[in-house]
mmCIF file of C-alpha atoms in Angstrom:
data_model
loop_
_atom_site.group_PDB
_atom_site.id
_atom_site.type_symbol
_atom_site.label_atom_id
_atom_site.label_comp_id
_atom_site.label_asym_id
_atom_site.label_seq_id
_atom_site.Cartn_x
_atom_site.Cartn_y
_atom_site.Cartn_z
ATOM 1 C CA MET A 4 41.547 68.452 71.535
ATOM 2 C CA SER A 5 41.723 70.641 73.807
ATOM 3 C CA LEU A 6 42.875 74.351 73.406
ATOM 4 C CA LEU A 7 46.616 72.718 75.236
ATOM 5 C CA LYS A 8 46.542 69.857 72.955
ATOM 6 C CA LYS A 9 45.757 71.965 70.079
ATOM 7 C CA PHE A 10 48.748 74.573 71.405
ATOM 8 C CA ALA A 11 51.160 71.336 71.745
ATOM 9 C CA ALA A 12 50.473 70.393 68.267
ATOM 10 C CA MET A 13 51.099 73.705 67.220
ATOM 11 C CA ALA A 14 54.359 75.117 68.657
ATOM 12 C CA MET A 15 56.235 71.712 69.314
ATOM 13 C CA VAL A 16 55.115 68.794 66.840
ATOM 14 C CA ALA A 17 57.019 68.576 63.426
ATOM 15 C CA VAL A 18 55.008 67.350 60.428
ATOM 16 C CA MET A 19 56.600 65.051 58.437
ATOM 17 C CA ALA A 20 55.205 64.703 54.899
ATOM 18 C CA VAL A 21 56.078 62.533 51.900
ATOM 19 C CA GLY A 22 53.580 63.018 48.619
ATOM 20 C CA MET A 23 51.263 60.424 47.929
ATOM 21 C CA THR A 24 50.183 61.820 44.444
ATOM 22 C CA ALA A 25 48.588 60.123 41.762
ATOM 23 C CA CYS A 26 47.523 60.332 38.278
ATOM 24 C CA GLY A 27 44.845 62.276 39.023
ATOM 25 C CA GLY A 28 45.673 65.889 39.819
ATOM 26 C CA GLY A 29 44.462 68.552 42.770
ATOM 27 C CA ASP A 30 41.531 66.698 44.556
ATOM 28 C CA ASP A 31 44.158 64.089 45.253
ATOM 29 C CA ALA A 32 45.882 65.791 47.460
ATOM 30 C CA ALA A 33 43.038 67.178 49.316
ATOM 31 C CA ASP A 34 42.231 63.766 50.367
ATOM 32 C CA THR A 35 45.153 62.827 51.455
ATOM 33 C CA LYS A 36 45.001 61.622 55.134
ATOM 34 C CA THR A 37 47.492 62.844 57.272
ATOM 35 C CA TYR A 38 47.868 60.826 60.632
ATOM 36 C CA VAL A 39 48.155 62.020 63.838
ATOM 37 C CA ILE A 40 50.721 60.460 65.796
ATOM 38 C CA ALA A 41 51.591 61.375 69.686
ATOM 39 C CA THR A 42 55.132 60.599 71.668
ATOM 40 C CA ASP A 43 56.781 61.070 74.663
ATOM 41 C CA THR A 44 58.457 63.954 76.049
ATOM 42 C CA THR A 45 61.426 62.191 77.349
ATOM 43 C CA PHE A 46 62.407 59.232 76.967
ATOM 44 C CA ALA A 47 66.267 58.879 75.452
ATOM 45 C CA PRO A 48 67.794 57.591 73.142
ATOM 46 C CA PHE A 49 64.123 56.989 71.813
ATOM 47 C CA GLU A 50 62.553 60.507 72.015
ATOM 48 C CA PHE A 51 63.812 63.853 73.453
ATOM 49 C CA GLU A 52 64.701 67.147 72.702
ATOM 50 C CA ASN A 53 67.962 67.786 71.736
ATOM 51 C CA ASP A 54 70.154 71.208 72.725
ATOM 52 C CA LYS A 55 68.514 72.731 69.702
ATOM 53 C CA GLY A 56 64.774 72.238 70.634
ATOM 54 C CA GLU A 57 63.939 69.623 68.619
ATOM 55 C CA MET A 58 62.448 66.332 69.071
ATOM 56 C CA VAL A 59 64.631 63.298 67.985
ATOM 57 C CA GLY A 60 65.470 60.264 69.027
ATOM 58 C CA ILE A 61 65.234 56.440 67.754
ATOM 59 C CA ASP A 62 61.391 56.328 67.231
ATOM 60 C CA LEU A 63 61.271 59.152 65.485
ATOM 61 C CA ASP A 64 64.152 58.481 62.979
ATOM 62 C CA ILE A 65 62.111 54.582 62.442
ATOM 63 C CA LEU A 66 58.694 56.800 62.374
ATOM 64 C CA LYS A 67 60.056 59.590 59.724
ATOM 65 C CA ALA A 68 61.761 56.336 57.398
ATOM 66 C CA ILE A 69 58.419 54.508 57.686
ATOM 67 C CA ALA A 70 56.768 57.690 56.187
ATOM 68 C CA ASP A 71 59.265 57.981 53.579
ATOM 69 C CA ASP A 72 59.042 54.666 52.335
ATOM 70 C CA GLN A 73 55.676 54.035 52.166
ATOM 71 C CA GLY A 74 54.593 57.427 51.084
ATOM 72 C CA PHE A 75 51.906 58.333 53.832
ATOM 73 C CA GLU A 76 51.584 61.719 55.448
ATOM 74 C CA TYR A 77 51.498 62.465 59.827
ATOM 75 C CA GLU A 78 51.655 65.128 61.866
ATOM 76 C CA LEU A 79 53.614 64.368 65.203
ATOM 77 C CA VAL A 80 52.642 64.927 68.833
ATOM 78 C CA VAL A 81 54.563 65.376 71.501
ATOM 79 C CA ALA A 82 51.823 64.919 74.500
ATOM 80 C CA GLY A 83 54.228 62.303 77.206
ATOM 81 C CA PHE A 84 53.089 58.781 77.223
ATOM 82 C CA SER A 85 50.432 58.431 79.623
ATOM 83 C CA ALA A 86 48.666 61.471 78.013
ATOM 84 C CA ALA A 87 49.321 59.803 74.356
ATOM 85 C CA CYS A 88 47.638 56.643 74.958
ATOM 86 C CA THR A 89 44.643 58.548 77.263
ATOM 87 C CA GLY A 90 44.628 60.779 73.629
ATOM 88 C CA MET A 91 44.622 58.116 71.355
ATOM 89 C CA GLU A 92 41.538 56.512 73.557
ATOM 90 C CA ALA A 93 39.830 59.663 73.803
ATOM 91 C CA GLY A 94 40.047 59.711 69.687
ATOM 92 C CA GLU A 95 42.247 62.669 69.122
ATOM 93 C CA TYR A 96 45.444 60.958 68.164
ATOM 94 C CA ASP A 97 45.535 58.107 64.933
ATOM 95 C CA ALA A 98 48.592 56.061 66.411
ATOM 96 C CA VAL A 99 51.561 56.017 69.464
ATOM 97 C CA ILE A 100 55.011 55.258 69.143
ATOM 98 C CA ALA A 101 56.654 56.027 72.346
ATOM 99 C CA GLY A 102 58.889 52.844 73.371
ATOM 100 C CA MET A 103 55.351 51.376 74.480
ATOM 101 C CA SER A 104 56.299 47.623 75.326
ATOM 102 C CA ILE A 105 53.811 45.219 73.735
ATOM 103 C CA THR A 106 52.127 43.396 76.061
ATOM 104 C CA ASP A 107 48.831 41.252 76.705
ATOM 105 C CA GLU A 108 46.904 43.831 78.927
ATOM 106 C CA ARG A 109 47.434 46.435 76.169
ATOM 107 C CA LYS A 110 46.759 44.128 73.175
ATOM 108 C CA GLU A 111 42.711 44.101 74.518
ATOM 109 C CA LYS A 112 42.797 47.283 73.633
ATOM 110 C CA TYR A 113 45.202 47.648 70.827
ATOM 111 C CA ASP A 114 46.630 47.242 67.908
ATOM 112 C CA PHE A 115 50.403 46.927 67.520
ATOM 113 C CA SER A 116 52.477 46.497 64.482
ATOM 114 C CA GLU A 117 55.819 44.196 64.289
ATOM 115 C CA PRO A 118 58.574 44.446 67.036
ATOM 116 C CA TYR A 119 60.781 46.973 66.345
ATOM 117 C CA TYR A 120 62.877 47.175 69.370
ATOM 118 C CA ASP A 121 63.805 44.423 71.796
ATOM 119 C CA SER A 122 64.004 45.894 75.242
ATOM 120 C CA GLY A 123 64.346 45.103 79.278
ATOM 121 C CA VAL A 124 63.572 46.444 82.855
ATOM 122 C CA GLY A 125 67.031 47.641 84.576
ATOM 123 C CA MET A 126 67.336 49.358 87.779
ATOM 124 C CA ALA A 127 69.695 52.313 88.542
ATOM 125 C CA VAL A 128 70.900 53.806 91.185
ATOM 126 C CA ASN A 129 73.157 57.129 92.265
ATOM 127 C CA ALA A 130 76.527 55.921 91.775
ATOM 128 C CA ASP A 131 77.806 56.431 95.012
ATOM 129 C CA SER A 132 75.410 54.413 96.045
ATOM 130 C CA ASP A 133 75.602 50.846 97.962
ATOM 131 C CA ILE A 134 72.568 49.473 96.943
ATOM 132 C CA ALA A 135 73.084 46.199 95.326
ATOM 133 C CA SER A 136 70.317 43.694 94.779
ATOM 134 C CA TYR A 137 66.395 44.214 95.088
ATOM 135 C CA GLU A 138 66.663 42.700 99.070
ATOM 136 C CA ASP A 139 68.967 46.092 99.626
ATOM 137 C CA LEU A 140 65.272 48.143 98.513
ATOM 138 C CA LYS A 141 63.509 46.828 101.682
ATOM 139 C CA ASP A 142 61.466 49.859 103.675
ATOM 140 C CA LYS A 143 62.987 51.995 101.268
ATOM 141 C CA THR A 144 61.126 53.952 98.558
ATOM 142 C CA VAL A 145 62.465 53.639 94.860
ATOM 143 C CA ALA A 146 61.351 55.681 91.465
ATOM 144 C CA ALA A 147 59.020 54.667 88.342
ATOM 145 C CA LYS A 148 57.333 56.001 85.631
ATOM 146 C CA ILE A 149 53.514 55.940 85.014
ATOM 147 C CA GLY A 150 52.114 52.933 82.351
ATOM 148 C CA THR A 151 55.953 51.572 81.946
ATOM 149 C CA GLU A 152 56.843 48.396 81.919
ATOM 150 C CA GLY A 153 59.743 49.640 84.417
ATOM 151 C CA CYS A 154 56.542 50.297 86.134
ATOM 152 C CA SER A 155 55.448 47.115 86.189
ATOM 153 C CA PHE A 156 58.079 45.597 86.999
ATOM 154 C CA ALA A 157 58.817 47.249 89.825
ATOM 155 C CA GLU A 158 55.327 46.487 91.075
ATOM 156 C CA SER A 159 55.430 42.887 90.488
ATOM 157 C CA ILE A 160 58.290 42.847 92.905
ATOM 158 C CA ALA A 161 57.610 45.715 95.389
ATOM 159 C CA GLU A 162 55.642 43.319 98.580
ATOM 160 C CA GLN A 163 58.049 40.218 97.705
ATOM 161 C CA TYR A 164 61.042 43.148 98.484
ATOM 162 C CA GLY A 165 59.286 45.537 100.738
ATOM 163 C CA PHE A 166 59.525 49.116 99.054
ATOM 164 C CA THR A 167 57.182 51.159 97.892
ATOM 165 C CA ILE A 168 56.916 53.091 94.105
ATOM 166 C CA ASN A 169 56.852 56.653 94.058
ATOM 167 C CA GLN A 170 55.623 56.971 90.317
ATOM 168 C CA PHE A 171 56.064 59.904 87.989
ATOM 169 C CA GLU A 172 54.564 61.459 84.430
ATOM 170 C CA ASP A 173 58.269 61.573 82.611
ATOM 171 C CA SER A 174 61.395 60.452 83.305
ATOM 172 C CA SER A 175 63.390 63.751 83.425
ATOM 173 C CA SER A 176 61.279 64.184 86.781
ATOM 174 C CA MET A 177 61.945 60.518 88.172
ATOM 175 C CA TYR A 178 66.030 60.838 87.138
ATOM 176 C CA GLN A 179 66.084 64.007 89.468
ATOM 177 C CA ASP A 180 64.228 62.343 92.401
ATOM 178 C CA VAL A 181 66.855 59.770 92.612
ATOM 179 C CA LEU A 182 69.748 61.925 91.684
ATOM 180 C CA ALA A 183 67.982 64.277 94.524
ATOM 181 C CA GLY A 184 68.249 61.158 97.376
ATOM 182 C CA ASN A 185 64.547 61.134 97.954
ATOM 183 C CA SER A 186 64.373 57.591 96.470
ATOM 184 C CA VAL A 187 66.977 54.814 96.835
ATOM 185 C CA ALA A 188 66.304 53.587 92.882
ATOM 186 C CA CYS A 189 64.410 54.215 89.920
ATOM 187 C CA PHE A 190 62.674 51.150 87.403
ATOM 188 C CA GLU A 191 63.202 51.898 83.835
ATOM 189 C CA ASP A 192 63.828 50.761 80.308
ATOM 190 C CA TYR A 193 67.939 49.146 80.287
ATOM 191 C CA PRO A 194 68.706 51.011 76.991
ATOM 192 C CA VAL A 195 67.485 54.095 78.371
ATOM 193 C CA LEU A 196 69.118 54.635 81.626
ATOM 194 C CA GLY A 197 72.365 52.621 79.424
ATOM 195 C CA TYR A 198 71.693 56.229 77.510
ATOM 196 C CA GLU A 199 71.501 58.556 80.314
ATOM 197 C CA ILE A 200 75.148 56.922 81.995
ATOM 198 C CA SER A 201 76.459 57.564 78.829
ATOM 199 C CA ARG A 202 75.877 61.394 78.727
ATOM 200 C CA GLY A 203 77.211 61.705 82.263
ATOM 201 C CA VAL A 204 74.238 61.102 84.721
ATOM 202 C CA ALA A 205 75.425 59.663 87.816
ATOM 203 C CA PHE A 206 73.911 56.552 87.433
ATOM 204 C CA LYS A 207 74.579 52.910 88.005
ATOM 205 C CA LEU A 208 73.316 49.972 86.939
ATOM 206 C CA PRO A 209 73.817 47.320 89.729
ATOM 207 C CA LEU A 210 72.119 44.574 88.224
ATOM 208 C CA PRO A 211 72.281 42.746 85.145
ATOM 209 C CA MET A 212 68.815 43.436 83.184
ATOM 210 C CA GLU A 213 65.646 42.046 83.383
ATOM 211 C CA ASN A 214 63.912 40.221 80.762
ATOM 212 C CA GLY A 215 61.307 42.792 78.784
ATOM 213 C CA ASN A 216 58.390 43.164 76.017
ATOM 214 C CA SER A 217 59.383 44.348 72.833
ATOM 215 C CA TYR A 218 58.204 47.929 71.539
ATOM 216 C CA GLY A 219 55.912 48.228 68.769
ATOM 217 C CA PHE A 220 54.062 50.816 66.967
ATOM 218 C CA ALA A 221 50.278 51.213 67.902
ATOM 219 C CA VAL A 222 47.165 52.202 67.058
ATOM 220 C CA MET A 223 43.119 51.325 68.562
ATOM 221 C CA LYS A 224 41.774 47.854 68.262
ATOM 222 C CA GLY A 225 40.511 47.538 64.912
ATOM 223 C CA GLN A 226 41.092 50.784 63.781
ATOM 224 C CA ASN A 227 43.915 52.117 61.365
ATOM 225 C CA THR A 228 44.813 48.578 60.121
ATOM 226 C CA GLU A 229 45.639 50.398 56.786
ATOM 227 C CA LEU A 230 48.588 52.511 58.965
ATOM 228 C CA VAL A 231 49.972 49.427 61.137
ATOM 229 C CA GLU A 232 50.294 47.574 57.623
ATOM 230 C CA MET A 233 52.654 50.624 55.771
ATOM 231 C CA PHE A 234 54.323 50.763 59.351
ATOM 232 C CA ASN A 235 54.911 46.929 59.091
ATOM 233 C CA ALA A 236 55.708 46.733 55.567
ATOM 234 C CA GLY A 237 57.910 50.078 55.764
ATOM 235 C CA LEU A 238 59.816 48.222 58.766
ATOM 236 C CA LYS A 239 60.933 45.534 56.493
ATOM 237 C CA ASN A 240 62.071 47.827 53.717
ATOM 238 C CA ILE A 241 64.442 49.751 56.349
ATOM 239 C CA LYS A 242 65.683 46.308 57.796
ATOM 240 C CA ASP A 243 66.759 45.224 54.551
ATOM 241 C CA SER A 244 68.114 48.638 52.744
ATOM 242 C CA GLY A 245 70.475 49.000 55.988
ATOM 243 C CA LYS A 246 68.563 52.078 57.424
ATOM 244 C CA TYR A 247 67.316 50.957 60.326
ATOM 245 C CA ASP A 248 71.108 49.647 61.599
ATOM 246 C CA GLU A 249 71.997 53.078 60.827
ATOM 247 C CA ILE A 250 69.091 55.062 63.285
ATOM 248 C CA LEU A 251 70.358 52.181 65.933
ATOM 249 C CA ASN A 252 74.070 53.063 65.090
ATOM 250 C CA THR A 253 73.489 56.262 65.962
ATOM 251 C CA TYR A 254 71.837 56.688 69.023
ATOM 252 C CA ILE A 255 73.317 53.657 71.015
ATOM 253 C CA SER A 256 76.974 52.374 71.031
ATOM 254 C CA LYS A 257 77.634 48.848 70.482
#
């Protein structure tokens, strides 16, 4: 792990620990594995920094609830989406939870948990924009976040509708690009855009949501299978107990 990532892990990371105690004694604690799990920097309401400087969100609350239920320890590293994926592929992280869509392409490299959220893609424009359709994007520039389903969708229709794409590493920079008028629209996961609008960001959604993929908890293919199994078992338990709905209702209004 690079010095920068070590610093990030120390300064920005919360360690969520639930003891996996056994009958033996002191040596068992030393043998307990702590999984290093990476997440995004800003993808509200799934992961973001609150007013107190704490990392919060749907993904992080679900992960903590599952760890509590299954009794495993983990260290959360705030790395950014593309850096999280790259770091996992390099062996720096055991898993990623970052609103990651389960796609056939990603399944070639990663093993996913059962879906924990069903999403879709939306297009946001400035509140006073006259952009009302994809046809209105012709000869214009739109914004998208690298490696996301929103970016993939934008790329899939860019030639058909004649627009270019300005790609960003993080959501906040993408939003600012649209607010500043450098891009006329951005493509992002629909619940994320809805959350930003509910918080006062001057966007509107001129079109219905495009059907998208579900989010999954990811590990490298053939690795950390026990962690995926615990995630799946814990996900079922927190859904059965009502904890899952409680988490969603905290961040997404019905």
